[in-house]
Short mmCIF file of C-alpha atoms and ligand atoms in Angstrom, two decimals:
data_model
loop_
_atom_site.label_atom_id
_atom_site.label_comp_id
_atom_site.label_asym_id
_atom_site.label_seq_id
_atom_site.Cartn_x
_atom_site.Cartn_y
_atom_site.Cartn_z
CA MET A 1 62.58 84.78 88.59
CA PRO A 2 65.98 84.96 90.23
CA ASP A 3 67.61 83.02 87.47
CA SER A 4 67.16 85.76 85.52
CA ALA A 5 68.22 87.94 87.53
CA PHE A 6 72.37 87.76 87.67
CA GLN A 7 75.60 89.84 88.26
CA GLN A 8 77.47 90.86 85.39
CA CYS A 9 81.06 92.56 84.48
CA ILE A 10 80.64 95.65 83.58
CA MET A 11 83.62 95.41 81.16
CA PRO A 12 82.67 94.00 77.93
CA ALA A 13 86.24 91.80 77.60
CA CYS A 14 85.19 90.08 80.93
CA GLN A 15 81.05 90.30 80.97
CA ALA A 16 82.30 87.21 83.88
CA ARG A 17 78.36 86.22 85.71
CA PHE A 18 77.93 85.96 89.36
CA GLY A 19 75.15 84.49 90.74
CA MET A 20 72.49 86.78 92.80
CA ASP A 21 74.05 85.07 95.81
CA GLU A 22 77.69 86.30 95.59
CA VAL A 23 78.43 89.85 97.65
CA LEU A 24 80.89 91.47 95.16
CA TYR A 25 81.53 94.17 94.72
CA GLY A 26 83.80 94.53 92.55
CA CYS A 27 84.52 91.45 89.35
CA GLU A 28 86.52 88.52 90.79
CA LYS A 29 87.85 88.14 87.46
CA CYS A 30 88.86 91.87 86.39
CA GLY A 31 87.86 93.56 89.34
CA GLY A 32 86.06 95.33 87.12
CA LEU A 33 82.94 96.29 88.75
CA LEU A 34 79.56 94.83 88.83
CA ASP A 35 75.65 95.78 87.24
CA VAL A 36 72.27 93.66 87.77
CA ALA A 37 72.15 92.39 84.95
CA TYR A 38 68.55 90.58 84.05
CA ASP A 39 67.59 88.06 80.74
CA TRP A 40 65.01 90.17 79.22
CA ASP A 41 63.34 87.53 76.94
CA ARG A 42 62.11 85.88 80.29
CA CYS A 43 61.02 89.16 82.37
CA PRO A 44 57.86 89.84 81.49
CA VAL A 45 57.71 94.42 80.93
CA PRO A 46 54.46 96.27 79.89
CA SER A 47 54.12 96.87 76.69
CA SER A 48 54.65 101.11 77.47
CA PHE A 49 55.73 103.07 79.92
CA SER A 50 51.36 104.26 81.12
CA GLU A 51 51.44 100.95 82.52
CA PHE A 52 53.34 102.27 85.90
CA ILE A 53 52.22 105.77 86.12
CA SER A 54 48.87 104.29 86.45
CA ARG A 55 48.85 102.65 88.81
CA ARG A 56 49.98 105.38 90.76
CA THR A 57 46.16 105.68 91.67
CA THR A 58 45.89 102.40 93.12
CA PRO A 59 45.46 101.91 97.22
CA ARG A 60 47.54 100.70 99.14
CA ARG A 61 46.42 97.17 100.37
CA THR A 62 48.18 94.59 99.37
CA LEU A 63 50.96 92.83 98.25
CA GLU A 64 51.60 95.16 95.14
CA SER A 65 50.07 98.38 96.58
CA ARG A 66 51.94 98.47 99.06
CA ALA A 67 54.94 98.28 96.01
CA ASN A 68 53.59 100.63 94.43
CA SER A 69 53.12 103.52 96.75
CA SER A 70 56.69 103.12 96.35
CA GLY A 71 58.43 105.99 94.13
CA VAL A 72 60.89 102.80 93.64
CA TRP A 73 59.16 99.52 93.79
CA ARG A 74 56.54 100.99 91.55
CA PHE A 75 59.02 100.52 88.66
CA ARG A 76 59.71 96.69 89.22
CA GLU A 77 59.65 95.63 86.00
CA LEU A 78 62.83 97.21 85.11
CA MET A 79 65.25 96.04 88.30
CA PRO A 80 62.98 92.42 88.50
CA PHE A 81 65.82 91.15 90.99
CA ALA A 82 63.30 90.34 94.04
CA PRO A 83 59.58 88.19 94.61
CA LEU A 84 57.29 90.67 95.28
CA GLU A 85 57.11 89.49 99.21
CA ASP A 86 60.71 90.37 99.84
CA LEU A 87 60.30 94.21 98.10
CA VAL A 88 61.41 96.34 101.35
CA THR A 89 60.59 99.96 101.33
CA ILE A 90 59.97 102.82 103.85
CA GLY A 91 58.24 105.30 101.52
CA GLU A 92 61.36 106.52 99.06
CA GLY A 93 60.53 108.67 96.19
CA GLN A 94 56.98 110.20 96.61
CA THR A 95 58.83 113.72 95.46
CA VAL A 96 58.42 116.34 93.13
CA LEU A 97 58.95 117.50 89.10
CA GLN A 98 58.41 121.48 88.79
CA GLN A 99 58.29 123.05 86.30
CA ALA A 100 60.54 125.98 87.23
CA ASP A 101 58.95 129.09 84.97
CA ALA A 102 60.23 132.17 87.33
CA LEU A 103 63.38 130.04 87.43
CA ALA A 104 64.24 128.91 83.73
CA SER A 105 63.08 132.83 83.20
CA ARG A 106 65.62 134.45 85.88
CA ILE A 107 68.25 132.80 83.76
CA GLY A 108 67.73 132.62 80.50
CA VAL A 109 65.54 129.51 80.16
CA LYS A 110 61.65 129.69 78.38
CA PRO A 111 59.33 128.97 80.62
CA GLY A 112 58.07 125.84 80.16
CA CYS A 113 61.04 123.59 79.70
CA LEU A 114 63.02 123.39 83.06
CA PHE A 115 62.05 120.69 85.73
CA LEU A 116 63.83 120.06 88.65
CA GLN A 117 63.60 116.70 89.67
CA TYR A 118 63.30 117.23 94.14
CA GLU A 119 64.64 114.33 95.50
CA GLY A 120 64.83 115.86 98.83
CA PHE A 121 61.46 114.97 99.67
CA ASN A 122 62.39 111.06 99.88
CA PRO A 123 62.23 110.36 103.53
CA SER A 124 65.64 110.83 104.68
CA GLY A 125 66.82 114.05 102.97
CA SER A 126 68.23 112.83 100.30
CA PHE A 127 67.99 110.92 96.60
CA LYS A 128 69.93 107.92 98.85
CA ASP A 129 67.09 106.52 99.74
CA ASN A 130 65.73 104.89 96.37
CA GLY A 131 69.02 103.45 95.80
CA MET A 132 68.92 101.44 99.57
CA ALA A 133 65.55 100.13 98.86
CA ALA A 134 67.19 97.76 96.69
CA ALA A 135 70.06 97.11 98.35
CA PHE A 136 68.12 97.11 101.34
CA THR A 137 65.79 94.06 100.47
CA THR A 138 69.23 92.35 98.49
CA ALA A 139 70.42 92.54 102.13
CA ARG A 140 67.65 90.86 103.75
CA ARG A 141 67.15 88.43 101.31
CA LEU A 142 70.87 87.94 102.00
CA GLY A 143 70.65 87.89 106.01
CA LYS A 144 72.41 89.77 106.37
CA ARG A 145 72.11 92.46 110.06
CA ARG A 146 74.79 95.26 110.04
CA VAL A 147 74.79 97.29 107.23
CA ALA A 148 77.19 100.16 106.91
CA CYS A 149 78.76 102.69 104.29
CA ALA A 150 80.46 105.28 103.74
CA SER A 151 79.72 108.55 103.85
CA THR A 152 79.05 112.78 103.72
CA GLY A 153 76.38 112.37 105.37
CA ASN A 154 73.63 111.51 103.45
CA THR A 155 74.44 107.09 102.79
CA SER A 156 74.56 107.77 106.22
CA ALA A 157 71.26 109.34 107.45
CA SER A 158 69.74 106.77 104.55
CA LEU A 159 71.76 104.19 106.22
CA ALA A 160 70.51 104.77 109.62
CA LEU A 161 66.67 105.46 108.85
CA PHE A 162 66.13 102.31 106.67
CA ALA A 163 68.04 100.44 108.88
CA HIS A 164 66.10 100.88 111.78
CA LEU A 165 62.77 100.31 110.06
CA THR A 166 63.47 97.71 108.47
CA SER A 167 63.71 93.85 110.23
CA THR A 168 66.18 90.13 108.97
CA ALA A 169 64.55 87.41 107.98
CA GLY A 170 64.88 86.02 110.80
CA GLY A 171 62.55 89.19 112.26
CA GLU A 172 66.06 91.11 114.48
CA PRO A 173 67.20 94.62 114.77
CA MET A 174 69.58 95.97 111.23
CA GLU A 175 72.40 97.65 112.59
CA ALA A 176 73.78 100.27 110.39
CA ILE A 177 77.95 101.45 110.82
CA VAL A 178 78.80 104.72 109.42
CA PHE A 179 81.61 105.91 109.05
CA VAL A 180 81.61 110.45 108.28
CA GLY A 181 85.12 111.92 107.78
CA SER A 182 85.04 114.77 110.73
CA GLY A 183 84.16 117.66 109.54
CA LYS A 184 83.97 116.80 107.21
CA ILE A 185 79.34 116.15 106.71
CA ALA A 186 76.95 118.70 107.31
CA LEU A 187 75.06 119.15 110.61
CA GLY A 188 72.21 117.72 109.24
CA LYS A 189 72.91 114.74 108.14
CA LEU A 190 75.03 114.03 111.34
CA ALA A 191 72.25 115.33 113.52
CA GLN A 192 70.14 112.76 111.80
CA ALA A 193 72.44 109.56 111.98
CA LEU A 194 72.67 110.46 116.12
CA ASP A 195 69.13 110.66 116.26
CA PHE A 196 68.22 107.48 114.23
CA GLY A 197 70.20 104.88 115.94
CA ALA A 198 73.84 104.18 113.85
CA ARG A 199 76.52 103.30 115.60
CA THR A 200 78.63 106.93 113.85
CA ILE A 201 82.62 106.13 113.87
CA ARG A 202 83.80 109.83 113.17
CA ILE A 203 86.73 109.50 110.96
CA GLN A 204 90.45 111.89 110.71
CA GLY A 205 90.13 111.78 106.87
CA ASP A 206 88.48 113.31 104.15
CA PHE A 207 85.21 111.02 102.51
CA ASP A 208 87.66 108.84 101.06
CA ALA A 209 89.73 107.98 104.17
CA CYS A 210 86.32 107.64 105.02
CA MET A 211 85.60 104.54 101.72
CA LYS A 212 88.98 102.53 102.41
CA LEU A 213 88.65 102.14 105.83
CA VAL A 214 85.02 101.04 105.18
CA ARG A 215 86.15 98.09 102.31
CA GLU A 216 88.05 96.77 104.66
CA SER A 217 85.95 96.34 107.95
CA ALA A 218 83.23 95.25 105.66
CA ASP A 219 85.51 92.44 104.72
CA ARG A 220 86.67 91.84 107.67
CA LEU A 221 84.12 92.31 109.85
CA GLY A 222 81.18 90.21 106.98
CA LEU A 223 79.86 93.93 107.11
CA TYR A 224 77.14 94.32 104.43
CA LEU A 225 78.78 97.16 103.59
CA MET A 226 76.20 99.62 101.53
CA ASN A 227 77.99 101.86 99.31
CA SER A 228 77.11 102.91 95.87
CA VAL A 229 80.26 100.21 94.95
CA ASN A 230 76.94 97.54 95.86
CA PRO A 231 75.58 97.58 92.68
CA PHE A 232 72.42 97.11 94.14
CA ARG A 233 72.21 100.25 95.44
CA ILE A 234 72.51 101.85 91.79
CA GLU A 235 69.28 99.27 90.19
CA GLY A 236 66.99 101.17 93.06
CA GLN A 237 68.54 105.26 91.95
CA LYS A 238 67.07 103.74 88.41
CA ALA A 239 64.26 105.02 89.86
CA ILE A 240 64.55 108.84 89.62
CA ILE A 241 64.61 108.81 85.79
CA TYR A 242 61.51 106.67 85.54
CA ARG A 243 59.56 109.05 87.80
CA VAL A 244 61.48 112.03 85.58
CA ILE A 245 59.71 110.21 82.47
CA GLU A 246 56.59 109.96 84.58
CA GLY A 247 56.81 113.24 85.15
CA LEU A 248 56.73 114.48 82.23
CA ASP A 249 53.81 112.10 80.65
CA GLY A 250 56.14 109.51 79.35
CA GLU A 251 58.17 111.94 77.28
CA THR A 252 62.36 112.46 77.36
CA PRO A 253 63.87 115.52 78.03
CA ASP A 254 66.71 117.23 76.09
CA TRP A 255 69.01 117.30 78.35
CA ILE A 256 69.51 115.65 82.24
CA ILE A 257 71.89 117.43 84.83
CA VAL A 258 73.44 116.07 88.09
CA PRO A 259 76.51 116.76 90.10
CA GLY A 260 78.67 114.06 90.03
CA GLY A 261 79.85 112.99 93.77
CA ASN A 262 81.45 109.36 93.76
CA LEU A 263 78.84 109.19 90.36
CA GLY A 264 76.35 106.21 91.87
CA ASN A 265 73.27 108.40 90.01
CA SER A 266 75.53 109.51 87.26
CA SER A 267 75.69 105.36 86.70
CA ALA A 268 72.09 104.50 87.65
CA PHE A 269 70.63 107.17 84.46
CA GLY A 270 73.08 105.99 81.82
CA LYS A 271 71.93 102.04 82.54
CA ALA A 272 68.74 102.86 83.38
CA PHE A 273 68.21 104.66 79.77
CA ILE A 274 70.93 102.31 77.31
CA GLU A 275 68.29 99.68 79.59
CA LEU A 276 64.55 101.49 78.42
CA ARG A 277 65.93 102.08 74.91
CA GLU A 278 66.56 97.93 74.49
CA LEU A 279 63.19 97.03 75.79
CA GLY A 280 61.44 99.23 73.87
CA LEU A 281 60.55 101.97 75.89
CA VAL A 282 62.03 105.41 74.87
CA SER A 283 62.53 106.58 72.05
CA ARG A 284 65.04 108.86 72.83
CA VAL A 285 67.71 108.83 74.80
CA PRO A 286 68.17 112.60 76.43
CA ARG A 287 72.23 114.60 76.59
CA LEU A 288 73.28 114.17 80.78
CA ALA A 289 74.85 116.71 81.80
CA ILE A 290 77.64 116.16 84.79
CA ILE A 291 78.77 118.69 87.15
CA ASN A 292 82.08 117.81 89.40
CA ALA A 293 83.13 121.14 91.71
CA THR A 294 86.55 122.38 91.07
CA GLY A 295 87.62 122.18 94.37
CA ALA A 296 86.98 117.86 93.76
CA ASN A 297 86.83 117.81 89.83
CA THR A 298 88.23 114.53 88.49
CA LEU A 299 85.55 112.90 86.35
CA PHE A 300 86.41 116.43 84.65
CA GLU A 301 89.94 116.15 84.52
CA LEU A 302 90.30 113.28 83.69
CA TYR A 303 87.34 113.33 80.48
CA ASN A 304 88.12 116.53 79.53
CA GLU A 305 91.56 116.45 79.93
CA HIS A 306 93.60 113.58 79.95
CA GLY A 307 90.04 112.77 76.68
CA LEU A 308 89.45 109.80 79.20
CA ARG A 309 86.61 107.80 77.37
CA PHE A 310 84.77 104.18 77.67
CA HIS A 311 84.99 103.37 74.97
CA GLY A 312 83.07 100.24 74.76
CA GLY A 313 84.85 98.90 78.09
CA ALA A 314 87.75 99.52 76.00
CA VAL A 315 88.89 102.04 79.33
CA ASP A 316 92.44 103.13 79.63
CA LEU A 317 92.58 101.68 83.71
CA GLN A 318 97.01 103.04 83.91
CA THR A 319 94.51 106.98 82.66
CA ILE A 320 92.96 107.01 86.15
CA ASP A 321 95.91 104.67 87.93
CA SER A 322 97.86 106.97 87.96
CA HIS A 323 95.50 110.40 88.12
CA PHE A 324 94.92 109.07 91.52
CA ASP A 325 98.93 108.16 92.66
CA ARG A 326 99.73 112.23 91.17
CA MET A 327 96.61 113.43 93.60
CA ASN A 328 97.75 110.55 96.86
CA SER A 329 101.19 111.27 96.52
CA GLU A 330 100.92 115.87 95.79
CA GLY A 331 98.94 115.23 98.66
CA ARG A 332 95.58 116.77 96.83
CA ARG A 333 92.05 116.60 97.99
CA ALA A 334 88.68 116.91 97.08
CA ARG A 335 87.99 120.47 98.58
CA THR A 336 83.90 122.34 98.85
CA VAL A 337 81.45 123.85 100.88
CA ALA A 338 79.51 120.88 98.65
CA SER A 339 80.50 117.77 101.18
CA ALA A 340 78.17 115.94 98.71
CA ILE A 341 79.57 116.46 96.49
CA GLU A 342 83.75 116.00 98.43
CA ILE A 343 84.74 113.40 96.74
CA GLY A 344 88.49 113.28 94.91
CA GLN A 345 88.24 109.30 94.07
CA PRO A 346 84.93 108.81 92.58
CA VAL A 347 84.51 104.69 93.04
CA ASN A 348 81.91 104.04 90.18
CA LEU A 349 84.53 105.89 88.17
CA ILE A 350 84.14 103.17 85.50
CA LYS A 351 79.95 103.38 85.30
CA ALA A 352 79.82 106.86 84.58
CA LEU A 353 81.59 106.93 81.57
CA ARG A 354 79.90 104.07 80.02
CA SER A 355 77.01 106.96 80.87
CA LEU A 356 78.82 109.09 79.55
CA GLU A 357 79.04 107.65 76.07
CA ALA A 358 75.53 105.66 75.80
CA MET A 359 74.02 109.94 76.74
CA ASP A 360 76.87 111.92 75.02
CA GLY A 361 77.70 113.14 77.21
CA VAL A 362 79.85 116.15 78.93
CA VAL A 363 81.51 117.09 81.91
CA ARG A 364 81.43 120.71 83.83
CA GLN A 365 83.36 122.00 86.28
CA VAL A 366 81.66 125.11 88.92
CA PRO A 367 83.30 127.15 91.57
CA ASP A 368 82.23 127.31 95.15
CA GLU A 369 80.65 131.03 93.87
CA ALA A 370 78.00 129.40 91.63
CA ILE A 371 76.98 126.39 93.23
CA LEU A 372 76.23 128.54 96.07
CA ASP A 373 74.15 131.13 93.67
CA GLY A 374 72.62 127.97 92.45
CA LYS A 375 71.14 127.41 95.01
CA ALA A 376 70.07 130.35 95.98
CA LEU A 377 68.28 130.29 92.90
CA VAL A 378 66.39 126.77 94.05
CA GLY A 379 65.53 128.91 96.92
CA ARG A 380 64.75 132.00 96.07
CA TYR A 381 61.77 130.49 93.44
CA GLY A 382 61.23 126.59 94.36
CA TYR A 383 61.89 124.35 97.63
CA GLY A 384 65.04 125.10 98.04
CA CYS A 385 68.19 122.48 98.31
CA GLU A 386 71.20 121.91 100.00
CA PRO A 387 74.44 122.72 98.29
CA ALA A 388 75.47 120.43 95.77
CA GLY A 389 72.02 120.60 94.15
CA GLY A 390 72.83 124.24 93.43
CA ALA A 391 75.84 122.38 91.67
CA SER A 392 72.51 121.46 88.80
CA ILE A 393 71.75 124.67 88.53
CA ALA A 394 75.44 126.23 88.65
CA GLY A 395 75.91 123.32 85.30
CA LEU A 396 73.08 124.72 83.64
CA ARG A 397 74.13 128.26 83.36
CA ALA A 398 77.59 127.30 81.84
CA LEU A 399 76.38 125.10 79.04
CA LEU A 400 73.82 127.26 78.27
CA ALA A 401 76.40 130.07 78.57
CA GLU A 402 78.84 128.17 76.24
CA GLN A 403 75.59 127.39 73.99
CA VAL A 404 75.47 123.73 74.27
CA ILE A 405 72.49 124.25 76.43
CA SER A 406 70.06 126.25 74.37
CA ARG A 407 66.95 128.21 75.45
CA SER A 408 64.75 126.35 74.38
CA ASP A 409 65.91 122.57 74.90
CA ARG A 410 64.06 120.31 77.31
CA VAL A 411 66.12 120.67 80.75
CA VAL A 412 66.28 118.19 84.08
CA CYS A 413 67.85 119.65 87.13
CA ILE A 414 67.94 116.83 89.71
CA LEU A 415 68.10 118.54 93.14
CA THR A 416 69.77 115.59 95.07
CA GLY A 417 68.78 116.58 98.96
CA HIS A 418 67.34 118.24 101.20
CA SER A 419 67.81 122.20 102.40
CA LEU A 420 67.26 121.23 105.30
CA LYS A 421 71.43 119.05 105.60
CA ASP A 422 72.74 121.56 105.51
CA ALA A 423 71.11 125.50 107.26
CA ASN A 424 74.57 126.92 107.71
CA ALA A 425 75.84 126.86 103.88
CA THR A 426 72.55 128.89 103.60
CA VAL A 427 72.33 131.00 106.89
CA ASP A 428 76.26 132.27 105.60
CA TYR A 429 75.24 132.32 102.63
CA HIS A 430 72.70 135.16 103.38
CA ASP A 431 73.55 136.31 106.17
CA GLN A 432 75.74 139.83 104.98
CA ARG A 433 76.70 141.67 108.66
CA ARG A 434 80.25 139.58 107.76
CA ASP A 435 83.06 142.47 107.60
CA ASP A 436 84.95 139.40 105.07
CA ALA A 437 81.32 138.28 104.13
CA PRO A 438 81.73 138.19 100.24
CA GLN A 439 78.90 139.83 98.03
CA ARG A 440 76.19 137.30 97.36
CA ALA A 441 73.84 137.31 94.25
CA LEU A 442 71.53 136.68 96.06
CA ALA A 443 71.42 137.66 99.61
CA ASN A 444 68.65 138.22 101.38
CA PRO A 445 70.13 138.70 105.17
CA PRO A 446 67.53 138.75 108.22
CA VAL A 447 67.63 143.16 109.12
CA ASP A 448 68.00 143.49 113.03
CA ALA A 449 65.15 145.75 115.06
CA PRO A 450 65.03 146.72 118.65
CA ALA A 451 62.17 145.35 120.07
CA ASP A 452 59.99 148.68 119.65
CA LEU A 453 56.61 148.75 117.71
CA ASP A 454 57.33 152.70 116.41
CA ALA A 455 60.77 151.46 115.44
CA ILE A 456 60.00 148.60 113.71
CA ILE A 457 56.54 149.90 111.32
CA ALA A 458 58.62 153.59 110.63
CA MET A 459 60.83 150.37 110.20
CA LEU A 460 58.69 148.79 106.74
CA GLN A 461 57.31 151.18 106.22
CA ARG A 462 60.38 152.08 104.25
C1 PLP B 1 75.59 111.38 98.11
C2 PLP B 1 75.01 112.65 96.91
C3 PLP B 1 75.42 113.53 95.39
C4 PLP B 1 76.67 112.53 95.15
O1 PLP B 1 76.12 112.00 93.94
P1 PLP B 1 76.54 110.10 93.20
O2 PLP B 1 75.76 109.66 93.26
O3 PLP B 1 77.67 109.90 94.86
O4 PLP B 1 77.14 111.11 92.07
C5 PLP B 1 74.88 114.54 95.56
N1 PLP B 1 73.71 115.23 95.82
C6 PLP B 1 73.83 114.60 97.52
C7 PLP B 1 73.02 115.15 98.38
C8 PLP B 1 74.31 114.01 97.34
O5 PLP B 1 73.49 113.32 99.11
ZN1 ZN B 2 85.25 91.02 85.21
#
């Protein structure tokens, strides 16, 4: 299996290939991002999607059934870079695709047309577990013991959980080292990193600063870097798309809407569809909508205001460099209530452009108020989500208003993280007691009452 898989530069003018054992976070020739790539002719892939779906019922005794019980490895032929016995799993990918009719009615979508993909139901509470299953598989195969990431919170939570549940090939425990920005991480996520035993380095700086520092530390100390510049993370996150198709009984929707931070998901989704189309497993590719927060809108600006495109790989790198230089010299930092997407210089920018090209995509920005209302709608009509997930709903509402999406299009919104990750954001939204509290469309404030039965009964009879 391994020699039909390799790493490859995504830039069509370069396409340099590298072996599976090389630890690389970019192309050694041109600096471009790397894909995990396959000689599909030499990889046996089931001839229809239903073969993957039928695996869900298998019991859990053999290596094979253990892999089938993972929402990532059930689709292993679509990411064939490691043999069955090497696959790391902690039970990731047991997620739900909910047909959300009540929410659909409320926002003007035809019932039966809106679906919510709840990635918050992963073991660490976010979609990051999909990518970590693949990245840990590779870390262990490479004999790595110390793994590291920069994080707005969920990558560190996922890394910390996988690290203590996974041992090295030699049987030693793994060590997780996480860099987080002081005051930049929701309480629930910080709690997880500490609880799961990660060495948690709290930096006076934001995500972009942490990212730069962890890359340099990884270089100097030989730590294995688990951010989404690691191409194996992207491989695992393709499984989100496979489960969406599974949830739709093998069909593809018209639209997939996802919040954009470091753009790992956006990158993975495009790669998944490029491959599924090439393999003949789907006949139609949905359109992609990537939603930025207005306060962290680098992709939006580059794509819509500077007209930056993938152009089959002929990306205008100068436009990106000068945009980043301008951000740096003006001291512009990302700022949004959705801390998971509070990122100014997304590392997967070019892969995301490839996805936008392959999926005829659009990019929109939504303000924090709209993100919080979107999140509250998922709370009111679904299982809830953290603020970044609310950006998917806010983006959908914006695209409906523009009539880019029609009310009878079949739409899947990706909800990236669990609502308990950022309970402060939720309570702040609903609790309207502060005099300066902004008006919230779906506020459900607690009602203060004395510990007195008659008073409470009087109150509830009203
Ligand atoms: C990491 C994360 C994001 C951003 O995803 P990217 O793939 O980096 O764009 C969005 N939402 C949540 C909850 C996250 O944890
Ligand atoms: Zn290259």
